[in-house]
Short mmCIF file of C-alpha atoms in Angstrom, two decimals:
data_model
loop_
_atom_site.label_atom_id
_atom_site.label_comp_id
_atom_site.label_asym_id
_atom_site.label_seq_id
_atom_site.Cartn_x
_atom_site.Cartn_y
_atom_site.Cartn_z
CA MET R 130 43.65 54.85 62.94
CA ILE R 131 45.78 55.77 59.55
CA PRO R 132 49.02 54.33 58.63
CA VAL R 133 50.59 56.76 56.84
CA ASN R 134 54.53 57.91 55.99
CA LYS R 135 52.61 60.10 53.56
CA LEU R 136 50.17 63.07 53.70
CA ALA R 137 48.74 65.06 51.01
CA ILE R 138 46.32 67.75 51.83
CA CYS R 139 43.64 69.09 49.49
CA ILE R 140 41.27 71.38 48.93
CA PRO R 141 39.77 70.52 45.32
CA VAL R 142 36.36 70.39 44.04
CA VAL R 143 35.89 66.49 44.95
CA PRO R 144 33.64 64.72 47.89
CA VAL R 145 35.27 63.38 51.88
CA LEU R 146 35.53 59.88 51.58
CA LEU R 147 35.89 56.86 53.84
CA LEU R 148 39.02 54.39 53.78
CA ALA R 149 38.94 52.55 51.17
CA GLN R 150 41.69 50.39 50.14
CA SER R 151 41.13 47.25 47.03
CA LEU R 152 44.83 47.18 46.37
CA PRO R 153 48.66 48.16 47.12
CA MET R 154 49.27 50.57 44.29
CA ARG R 155 46.33 51.47 41.17
CA TRP R 156 48.48 51.49 37.82
CA SER R 157 46.94 55.51 35.36
CA PRO R 158 47.96 54.90 32.21
CA ARG R 159 49.32 57.81 29.74
CA ASP R 160 50.22 57.04 26.22
CA ILE R 161 53.24 59.37 25.58
CA ASP R 162 53.53 58.42 21.82
CA VAL R 163 50.82 56.59 19.83
CA ASN R 164 52.14 56.12 16.47
CA PHE R 165 56.33 54.57 16.85
CA GLU R 166 56.19 52.28 15.11
CA LEU R 167 57.36 48.12 16.03
CA ALA R 168 58.02 49.41 19.78
CA ARG R 169 60.99 48.20 21.19
CA SER R 170 62.86 49.00 23.50
CA VAL R 171 62.47 52.25 26.34
CA TYR R 172 64.62 53.73 29.08
CA ALA R 173 64.38 56.73 30.68
CA ALA R 174 67.39 58.95 31.82
CA ASP R 175 68.06 62.90 32.12
CA LEU R 176 67.90 64.15 29.45
CA ASP R 177 68.41 67.95 28.93
CA ASN R 178 70.49 68.01 33.19
CA ASP R 179 67.05 69.43 34.04
CA GLY R 180 65.76 67.48 37.79
CA ASP R 181 63.36 64.65 36.19
CA ASN R 182 64.05 61.93 33.99
CA ASP R 183 62.43 61.64 30.33
CA VAL R 184 61.91 59.04 28.46
CA LEU R 185 64.05 57.12 24.97
CA GLY R 186 63.10 55.02 22.57
CA ALA R 187 64.18 52.64 19.52
CA SER R 188 61.64 51.93 17.27
CA TYR R 189 62.01 49.31 14.42
CA GLY R 190 59.83 49.68 12.28
CA LEU R 191 60.92 53.77 12.70
CA ASP R 192 64.40 52.84 12.09
CA GLU R 193 64.86 56.00 14.96
CA ILE R 194 65.92 55.92 17.96
CA ALA R 195 64.04 59.40 19.58
CA TRP R 196 63.34 60.43 23.02
CA TRP R 197 60.99 63.13 25.01
CA GLU R 198 61.70 65.49 27.07
CA ASN R 199 59.63 65.43 30.41
CA ASP R 200 58.58 68.64 32.97
CA GLY R 201 59.23 67.03 35.58
CA ASN R 202 55.32 66.30 36.00
CA GLY R 203 54.73 63.40 34.00
CA HIS R 204 53.59 65.61 30.78
CA PHE R 205 55.73 65.02 27.32
CA SER R 206 56.69 66.69 24.79
CA THR R 207 56.39 65.18 21.26
CA LYS R 208 58.49 63.29 19.83
CA GLN R 209 62.14 64.74 19.51
CA SER R 210 64.86 61.89 17.34
CA ILE R 211 67.83 61.12 18.13
CA SER R 212 68.64 59.64 14.50
CA ASN R 213 65.78 57.87 12.27
CA THR R 214 67.86 55.83 10.51
CA PHE R 215 68.84 53.70 12.50
CA TYR R 216 68.22 50.84 10.92
CA GLY R 217 66.24 47.84 12.54
CA ALA R 218 66.71 50.38 16.17
CA GLN R 219 66.89 47.38 18.64
CA CYS R 220 67.18 48.68 22.43
CA VAL R 221 68.63 51.94 23.72
CA ARG R 222 70.26 53.36 26.48
CA ALA R 223 71.85 55.35 28.53
CA ALA R 224 74.77 56.65 30.03
CA ASP R 225 77.53 59.58 29.86
CA LEU R 226 79.89 57.59 28.17
CA ASP R 227 82.76 61.00 27.51
CA GLY R 228 82.62 61.80 31.63
CA ASP R 229 80.74 65.67 30.68
CA GLY R 230 78.75 65.16 33.21
CA ASP R 231 76.49 64.92 31.18
CA ILE R 232 73.57 61.55 30.19
CA ASP R 233 74.23 60.45 26.72
CA VAL R 234 72.44 58.17 24.70
CA LEU R 235 73.75 54.42 23.23
CA GLY R 236 71.56 52.78 21.17
CA ILE R 237 71.74 48.75 18.84
CA ALA R 238 69.76 47.57 15.29
CA PHE R 239 69.10 44.38 14.57
CA SER R 240 69.56 45.35 10.71
CA ALA R 241 71.65 47.26 10.37
CA GLY R 242 74.43 46.08 12.86
CA THR R 243 75.33 48.84 14.35
CA ILE R 244 76.09 49.26 18.13
CA ALA R 245 76.63 53.77 18.14
CA TRP R 246 76.65 56.02 20.20
CA TRP R 247 76.06 60.10 20.35
CA GLN R 248 77.45 62.21 21.68
CA ASN R 249 74.97 65.07 24.86
CA ASP R 250 76.22 68.12 23.97
CA GLY R 251 74.72 69.94 27.43
CA GLY R 252 72.80 72.60 25.47
CA SER R 253 69.05 73.43 26.46
CA PRO R 254 67.30 71.15 24.51
CA PRO R 255 69.90 69.46 24.40
CA ASN R 256 71.44 68.62 20.36
CA PHE R 257 72.86 64.84 19.47
CA ASN R 258 75.84 64.15 17.24
CA GLN R 259 76.79 60.59 16.33
CA TYR R 260 79.52 57.99 16.59
CA LEU R 261 79.95 54.43 15.46
CA ILE R 262 81.62 51.84 18.09
CA ALA R 263 81.18 48.69 16.25
CA ASP R 264 79.19 48.20 12.96
CA GLY R 265 78.61 44.16 11.16
CA PHE R 266 77.36 43.29 14.78
CA SER R 267 74.63 41.84 12.47
CA GLY R 268 71.36 40.83 14.26
CA GLY R 269 71.56 42.85 17.17
CA ILE R 270 69.76 42.06 20.77
CA TYR R 271 70.54 44.09 23.80
CA VAL R 272 73.07 46.99 24.35
CA GLU R 273 73.84 47.61 28.15
CA ALA R 274 76.37 50.86 29.55
CA ILE R 275 78.68 50.13 31.94
CA ASP R 276 81.56 49.80 33.42
CA LEU R 277 83.92 46.67 33.46
CA ASP R 278 87.25 47.27 34.13
CA ASN R 279 86.51 49.84 37.20
CA ASP R 280 88.38 52.55 35.82
CA ASN R 281 85.56 54.20 36.76
CA ASP R 282 84.47 54.69 32.91
CA ILE R 283 81.70 53.11 31.31
CA ASP R 284 82.14 50.39 28.63
CA VAL R 285 79.80 48.28 26.58
CA ILE R 286 78.28 45.25 26.01
CA ALA R 287 76.02 43.76 23.50
CA THR R 288 74.43 40.40 22.02
CA GLY R 289 73.29 39.28 18.60
CA ALA R 290 70.71 37.48 17.68
CA ASN R 291 73.31 35.38 14.93
CA ASP R 292 74.87 32.76 16.92
CA GLN R 293 77.61 35.27 18.40
CA SER R 294 80.06 35.12 21.16
CA PRO R 295 79.12 38.18 23.76
CA ILE R 296 81.42 41.30 22.52
CA TRP R 297 82.72 43.89 25.45
CA TRP R 298 84.83 47.24 23.85
CA GLU R 299 86.18 48.62 26.52
CA ASN R 300 85.77 53.31 27.24
CA ASN R 301 89.43 54.74 26.91
CA GLY R 302 87.02 57.13 28.83
CA SER R 303 86.78 60.04 26.51
CA GLY R 304 83.86 58.22 24.12
CA ASN R 305 86.89 55.77 21.75
CA PHE R 306 86.32 52.08 22.28
CA THR R 307 88.29 49.11 22.31
CA GLU R 308 87.10 45.39 21.40
CA HIS R 309 86.98 42.40 23.42
CA ALA R 310 85.45 39.16 22.50
CA ILE R 311 83.77 37.04 25.81
CA GLN R 312 84.43 33.19 24.32
CA GLN R 313 80.55 31.22 25.67
CA SER R 314 79.09 28.08 24.23
CA GLY R 315 76.64 29.26 22.72
CA GLY R 316 74.55 31.72 21.21
CA MET R 317 73.80 34.60 24.18
CA LEU R 318 70.72 35.96 23.66
CA HIS R 319 69.45 37.77 27.19
CA PHE R 320 72.02 38.93 29.78
CA SER R 321 72.44 41.26 32.74
CA VAL R 322 74.94 42.59 34.79
CA GLY R 323 76.32 42.56 38.81
CA ASP R 324 78.45 41.18 40.99
CA LEU R 325 77.89 38.39 42.00
CA ASN R 326 80.65 36.16 43.93
CA GLY R 327 81.11 39.56 45.42
CA ASP R 328 84.36 40.44 44.76
CA GLY R 329 83.76 44.19 43.57
CA ASP R 330 83.69 43.61 40.25
CA ILE R 331 81.39 43.64 37.18
CA ASP R 332 79.92 39.93 36.09
CA ILE R 333 78.03 38.84 33.70
CA VAL R 334 74.71 36.41 33.39
CA ALA R 335 73.54 35.01 30.42
CA THR R 336 71.20 33.61 29.09
CA SER R 337 72.02 30.24 25.21
CA TRP R 338 68.83 30.29 22.95
CA THR R 339 71.03 27.99 21.02
CA ILE R 340 71.60 25.02 23.98
CA ARG R 341 69.12 26.10 26.76
CA VAL R 342 71.56 26.93 30.39
CA VAL R 343 71.84 29.93 32.30
CA SER R 344 76.14 30.88 32.56
CA TRP R 345 77.42 33.85 34.19
CA PHE R 346 79.94 35.08 33.09
CA GLU R 347 83.43 35.39 35.63
CA ASN R 348 85.20 39.05 35.36
CA ASP R 349 88.98 38.31 36.46
CA GLY R 350 89.54 41.88 37.28
CA ALA R 351 92.31 41.73 34.93
CA CYS R 352 92.98 44.59 33.40
CA PRO R 353 91.41 44.51 30.22
CA PRO R 354 89.37 41.75 32.40
CA ASN R 355 88.64 38.22 30.65
CA PHE R 356 85.12 36.25 31.61
CA ILE R 357 85.30 32.93 32.89
CA GLU R 358 82.39 31.15 31.85
CA HIS R 359 80.26 28.96 34.59
CA PHE R 360 77.29 27.12 33.50
CA LEU R 361 74.50 27.29 37.11
CA SER R 362 71.43 25.92 35.32
CA THR R 363 70.50 23.69 32.23
CA VAL R 364 65.82 24.60 31.11
CA GLU R 365 64.31 21.36 29.47
CA GLY R 366 62.33 21.99 26.70
CA VAL R 367 62.19 25.59 26.03
CA ASP R 368 63.95 29.04 25.81
CA PRO R 369 65.55 30.85 28.78
CA TYR R 370 65.03 34.66 28.94
CA PRO R 371 65.15 37.25 30.82
CA ASN R 372 66.88 37.73 33.42
CA TYR R 373 68.11 40.74 36.56
CA VAL R 374 69.95 40.02 38.67
CA THR R 375 70.50 42.19 41.98
CA ASP R 376 70.25 41.25 45.89
CA LEU R 377 66.30 40.17 46.53
CA ASP R 378 66.35 38.76 49.84
CA SER R 379 69.04 41.83 50.25
CA ASP R 380 71.13 39.16 52.46
CA GLY R 381 73.85 41.24 50.88
CA ASP R 382 75.44 39.48 47.79
CA ALA R 383 73.42 39.18 44.53
CA ASP R 384 70.62 36.48 43.11
CA ILE R 385 69.34 36.20 39.96
CA VAL R 386 65.14 36.82 38.96
CA LEU R 387 64.92 34.36 35.37
CA GLY R 388 62.14 33.71 32.95
CA TYR R 389 62.34 31.30 30.73
CA GLY R 390 58.87 29.67 29.31
CA GLN R 391 55.95 31.19 31.66
CA LYS R 392 57.92 30.47 34.57
CA LEU R 393 58.92 33.19 36.63
CA VAL R 394 61.74 31.96 38.85
CA TRP R 395 64.26 32.88 40.94
CA MET R 396 67.67 31.69 42.01
CA GLU R 397 69.21 32.60 45.31
CA ARG R 398 73.13 32.43 46.18
CA ARG R 399 74.03 30.91 49.00
CA SER R 400 76.71 33.47 50.76
CA ASP R 401 76.58 30.59 54.00
CA ILE R 402 78.21 27.20 51.86
CA ILE R 403 81.69 27.01 50.34
CA SER R 404 82.12 24.93 46.88
CA GLN R 405 84.75 24.25 44.46
CA ASP R 406 83.09 23.53 42.20
CA GLY R 407 81.87 27.20 42.44
CA LEU R 408 79.53 29.30 43.23
CA ILE R 409 75.91 27.87 45.42
CA PHE R 410 72.46 29.11 44.35
CA ASP R 411 69.18 27.62 45.22
CA LEU R 412 66.10 28.10 42.86
CA HIS R 413 62.91 28.79 44.72
CA THR R 414 60.20 29.62 41.82
CA ILE R 415 57.75 32.22 41.64
CA CYS R 416 55.29 31.33 39.42
CA TYR R 417 55.23 27.87 38.01
CA GLN R 418 52.58 28.85 34.82
CA MET R 419 52.20 32.70 33.79
CA GLN R 420 49.44 33.17 31.62
CA LEU R 421 52.41 34.45 28.40
CA ALA R 422 55.72 34.69 28.55
CA ALA R 423 57.50 36.66 30.03
CA THR R 424 59.39 39.61 27.53
CA SER R 425 61.46 41.57 30.38
CA ILE R 426 62.13 41.93 33.64
CA TYR R 427 62.96 44.67 35.85
CA VAL R 428 63.38 44.10 39.15
CA THR R 429 62.93 47.54 42.35
CA ASP R 430 60.46 48.69 45.25
CA LEU R 431 57.44 49.06 43.43
CA ASP R 432 55.59 49.67 46.87
CA ASP R 433 58.39 51.46 48.29
CA ASN R 434 59.42 49.65 51.93
CA GLN R 435 61.55 48.69 51.66
CA ASN R 436 61.43 44.97 50.06
CA LYS R 437 62.29 44.48 45.80
CA ASP R 438 59.87 43.57 43.88
CA ILE R 439 60.06 42.44 40.37
CA LEU R 440 58.65 43.86 36.99
CA VAL R 441 57.10 41.93 34.62
CA THR R 442 56.65 42.66 30.67
CA ALA R 443 54.79 39.43 29.13
CA ALA R 444 53.49 39.01 25.42
CA SER R 445 52.17 36.63 22.57
CA CYS R 446 52.19 37.26 18.72
CA TYR R 447 48.90 38.57 18.60
CA LYS R 448 47.34 41.11 18.63
CA ASP R 449 43.31 40.06 19.59
CA GLY R 450 44.78 37.62 22.25
CA ARG R 451 44.92 34.22 21.08
CA ASP R 452 48.16 32.48 21.80
CA ASN R 453 49.89 28.84 21.40
CA GLY R 454 46.21 27.96 18.45
CA GLY R 455 43.91 28.83 21.41
CA SER R 456 41.93 32.27 21.79
CA ARG R 457 41.94 35.09 25.04
CA SER R 458 40.11 37.16 26.12
CA HIS R 459 42.87 39.94 28.17
CA GLU R 460 46.24 39.97 28.52
CA LYS R 461 47.55 40.53 31.72
CA ASN R 462 51.15 41.93 29.27
CA ILE R 463 52.73 43.80 32.62
CA THR R 464 53.06 43.22 36.06
CA TRP R 465 54.01 42.84 39.06
CA TRP R 466 54.57 41.16 42.20
CA LYS R 467 54.93 42.47 45.16
CA ASN R 468 57.47 41.06 47.95
CA ASP R 469 56.05 40.81 51.06
CA GLY R 470 59.53 40.52 53.14
CA ASP R 471 59.77 37.31 53.03
CA GLU R 472 60.56 36.77 49.60
CA HIS R 473 57.15 35.46 48.94
CA PHE R 474 55.47 37.16 45.71
CA THR R 475 51.78 37.96 44.97
CA GLU R 476 51.28 38.64 41.59
CA TYR R 477 49.15 42.30 40.11
CA VAL R 478 48.39 43.22 37.30
CA ILE R 479 49.45 46.43 35.79
CA ALA R 480 48.39 46.36 32.65
CA LEU R 481 45.93 44.20 30.50
CA ASP R 482 45.77 44.37 26.61
CA TYR R 483 49.29 46.55 25.60
CA TRP R 484 50.12 43.41 22.66
CA GLY R 485 52.79 42.95 21.60
CA VAL R 486 54.70 44.37 24.61
CA GLY R 487 58.38 44.68 24.73
CA SER R 488 60.72 45.52 27.78
CA GLY R 489 59.74 46.81 30.56
CA TYR R 490 61.52 50.07 32.63
CA ALA R 491 60.36 51.79 36.29
CA THR R 492 61.49 55.09 37.04
CA HIS R 493 60.19 58.44 38.61
CA ILE R 494 58.68 59.99 36.52
CA ASP R 495 56.62 62.57 38.30
CA ASN R 496 59.00 63.32 41.18
CA ASP R 497 56.42 61.82 43.86
CA CYS R 498 57.46 58.69 46.08
CA TYR R 499 56.84 55.68 43.76
CA GLU R 500 57.94 54.98 41.69
CA ASP R 501 56.36 54.26 37.47
CA VAL R 502 56.22 52.15 35.19
CA LEU R 503 58.14 52.13 31.67
CA ALA R 504 56.51 49.58 28.48
CA VAL R 505 56.44 49.71 24.90
CA SER R 506 54.44 47.91 23.08
CA ASN R 507 55.46 46.27 19.26
CA ILE R 508 52.09 45.90 17.36
CA LEU R 509 50.29 49.34 18.93
CA GLY R 510 53.36 51.34 18.86
CA ARG R 511 53.52 53.37 21.81
CA ILE R 512 55.11 54.48 24.55
CA THR R 513 53.47 54.38 27.45
CA TRP R 514 54.15 55.24 31.54
CA TRP R 515 51.68 54.09 34.38
CA LYS R 516 52.00 56.67 37.32
CA ASN R 517 52.00 54.66 40.32
CA SER R 518 49.70 55.90 43.72
CA PRO R 519 48.35 54.53 46.25
CA ILE R 520 45.05 53.58 46.60
CA VAL R 521 43.78 54.66 50.17
CA VAL R 522 41.33 57.90 51.06
CA TYR R 523 40.80 59.35 54.69
CA LYS R 524 38.07 60.96 56.47
CA PRO R 525 38.74 63.92 58.94
CA ILE R 526 37.29 62.83 62.73
CA HIS R 527 35.68 66.35 62.14
CA ARG R 528 35.76 68.88 59.93
CA SER R 529 34.25 72.71 60.68
CA SER R 530 33.11 75.43 57.95
CA ALA R 531 32.46 78.64 57.54
CA GLU R 532 28.79 79.05 55.75
CA GLU R 533 29.62 80.95 52.66
CA GLU R 534 31.68 77.92 51.44
CA SER R 535 28.59 75.46 50.35
CA ASP R 536 29.61 75.35 47.60
CA ASN R 537 31.69 71.99 48.79
CA THR R 538 35.55 74.06 46.99
CA HIS R 539 36.76 73.65 50.11
CA ASN R 540 36.89 70.09 50.94
CA VAL R 541 39.76 67.60 52.28
CA VAL R 542 41.61 64.58 50.97
CA LEU R 543 44.14 62.82 52.43
CA THR R 544 46.04 60.68 50.30
CA SER R 545 48.75 58.27 52.36
CA ALA R 546 49.57 54.41 52.31
CA PRO R 547 50.10 52.10 55.30
CA ILE R 548 53.84 51.98 54.39
CA ASN R 549 58.02 52.83 57.01
CA SER R 550 57.69 56.79 57.56
CA ARG R 551 61.07 56.64 58.66
CA GLY R 552 60.08 59.76 61.06
CA LYS R 553 58.94 61.77 58.19
CA VAL R 554 55.53 63.35 57.81
CA ASN R 555 55.03 64.69 53.93
CA PHE R 556 51.91 67.73 53.00
CA SER R 557 51.47 68.48 49.99
CA LEU R 558 49.14 71.58 50.54
CA THR R 559 46.39 73.12 47.67
CA LEU R 560 45.01 75.86 47.57
CA ASN R 561 43.16 77.87 45.19
CA LYS R 562 43.12 81.01 47.18
CA ALA R 563 44.87 83.11 49.53
CA THR R 564 43.98 82.17 52.63
CA TYR R 565 45.84 82.19 56.21
CA VAL R 566 47.19 78.93 57.05
CA ASP R 567 47.58 76.87 60.19
CA LEU R 568 49.14 73.29 60.00
CA SER R 569 50.53 71.24 63.78
CA MET R 570 50.69 68.53 64.52
CA TYR R 571 50.63 66.27 68.55
CA ASP R 572 50.90 63.16 69.38
CA ALA R 573 48.29 60.77 71.37
CA LEU R 574 48.45 63.26 75.04
CA GLY R 575 47.31 65.69 72.95
CA LYS R 576 50.35 67.75 73.04
CA LYS R 577 52.06 69.88 70.56
CA VAL R 578 55.06 68.03 68.45
CA GLU R 579 55.47 71.19 65.55
CA THR R 580 53.85 74.10 64.16
CA LEU R 581 54.66 73.74 60.62
CA VAL R 582 52.76 75.93 59.31
CA SER R 583 51.51 79.12 59.79
CA GLN R 584 51.18 82.10 57.21
CA THR R 585 49.43 83.17 55.30
CA PHE R 586 50.11 81.38 51.73
CA THR R 587 48.38 82.79 47.53
CA PRO R 588 47.05 80.42 45.82
CA GLY R 589 48.77 77.25 43.99
CA THR R 590 50.54 74.02 45.95
CA TYR R 591 53.15 73.39 48.95
CA HIS R 592 55.54 70.93 49.96
CA ILE R 593 56.00 71.16 54.08
CA SER R 594 57.62 68.07 55.79
CA ASN R 595 58.69 68.13 59.60
CA ASN R 596 61.29 69.02 60.76
CA GLU R 597 62.31 66.19 63.36
CA ASN R 598 62.39 62.29 63.34
CA LEU R 599 59.36 61.61 65.33
CA PRO R 600 59.01 58.38 67.33
CA ALA R 601 57.01 55.81 66.03
CA GLY R 602 53.20 56.88 67.25
CA ILE R 603 49.54 58.14 66.69
CA TYR R 604 49.10 61.64 66.03
CA PHE R 605 46.55 64.29 64.96
CA TYR R 606 47.57 66.89 62.49
CA SER R 607 45.45 70.65 63.11
CA PHE R 608 44.85 72.31 59.91
CA GLN R 609 43.20 76.13 60.52
CA SER R 610 42.20 78.24 58.04
CA PRO R 611 38.97 81.09 58.09
CA LEU R 612 37.31 79.29 55.16
CA MET R 613 38.01 75.57 57.11
CA ASN R 614 39.20 74.02 60.01
CA GLU R 615 39.61 70.28 60.56
CA VAL R 616 41.37 67.58 62.33
CA GLY R 617 43.09 64.27 61.06
CA LYS R 618 44.44 61.49 62.89
CA PHE R 619 46.82 59.38 61.71
CA VAL R 620 49.58 56.28 63.16
CA LEU R 621 53.20 56.82 62.18
CA ILE R 622 55.21 53.92 61.67
CA GLN R 623 58.89 52.85 61.38
#
């Protein structure tokens, strides 16, 4: 029996294998660009409004913000430069900054001390016109686009490496910005945003590299808002760096995932405890000693099981794998930590020896049901995406084929993962030649549940789903054509 919620029926020139599962997911690397010198940042958004996510990158070495167009299947165009005079390009983001329905581009430059945005003109392909938000922001490191003042337009917040307090810029809705300072005790190197105290306003969680503390800045909801600093934790001996605000345990309030040194932890918000001293957090250690120190953290559901997993990029300074004076044959530069639903985490490797990895990100690249991973390598000068797919292959219960089709061109391969179905089964049917197809589903007693298709198809790929939300249970499918008949059995889990 096969526990599934996604079935893919293909007719390729490949053999059918018995069920084999070793790792939760398979990660297949695909380079987008291999000459993006000193790549520092990667992001994804639908820049050309065609329904798929394109990729953006920032290159410190080329002083460039660029994008690569996605055809919807994870095949990318050559680099399309947005700006090649953005000196020391450090970080890139995308959001609709002028409220016209098109996704604009936002960037920060370390060397130039500049924060700028590029207006998307909505063309096909789009052109981008640069507008300055701020200059003199020396050592700019990190920038984010988020609505901080609750007025339904996207504001900007940024940090720098030269002992600067963070600054945010209020957007008037048309892409014109007003600067506001945020008072902080030490230099803020990295931050993330979210409603930490549950009052409907976006707060800021920040790590300081000068006084080695984790703080949160409470948004008071004023117009414009003020941000009040609260200390959360002191980190001894190492610099805290990446953090991410998310409801990791799905209990309705925001938690914090944090990397400092080679340790990975999460801080659970205890909304059941009321304190006059502020928010209460319980500290949970996920890993005491990762192989390398984290450079970025991103939280999302990577295996489609409704639990939030953790994506971590980590790097040393050496291309040959040496770190702290020693030697190492392989570096675990990109990993994900699978959440079992009870906040117990298991580490799995996505990429080894992707030296000098900077930021990582996850989103749908090829429009299947799994989020893929993006990352950049500062040392290798690469932008890469890793296709995410389950490692399971199934053999049908019964198959009969016509004699003249003994060339193995009409085998059926079923791929799936044991994850929640929510009552749906999705079939992907690929035909090499025109043929009649009857595809039906039956329950465990042999009663037909639904005829999915019964018609002649031309060559091509077709995506077919059942109409009814089925209860959990044992089911069969029957695939019939003049060239091949096949019956398969699977378990639908809810």
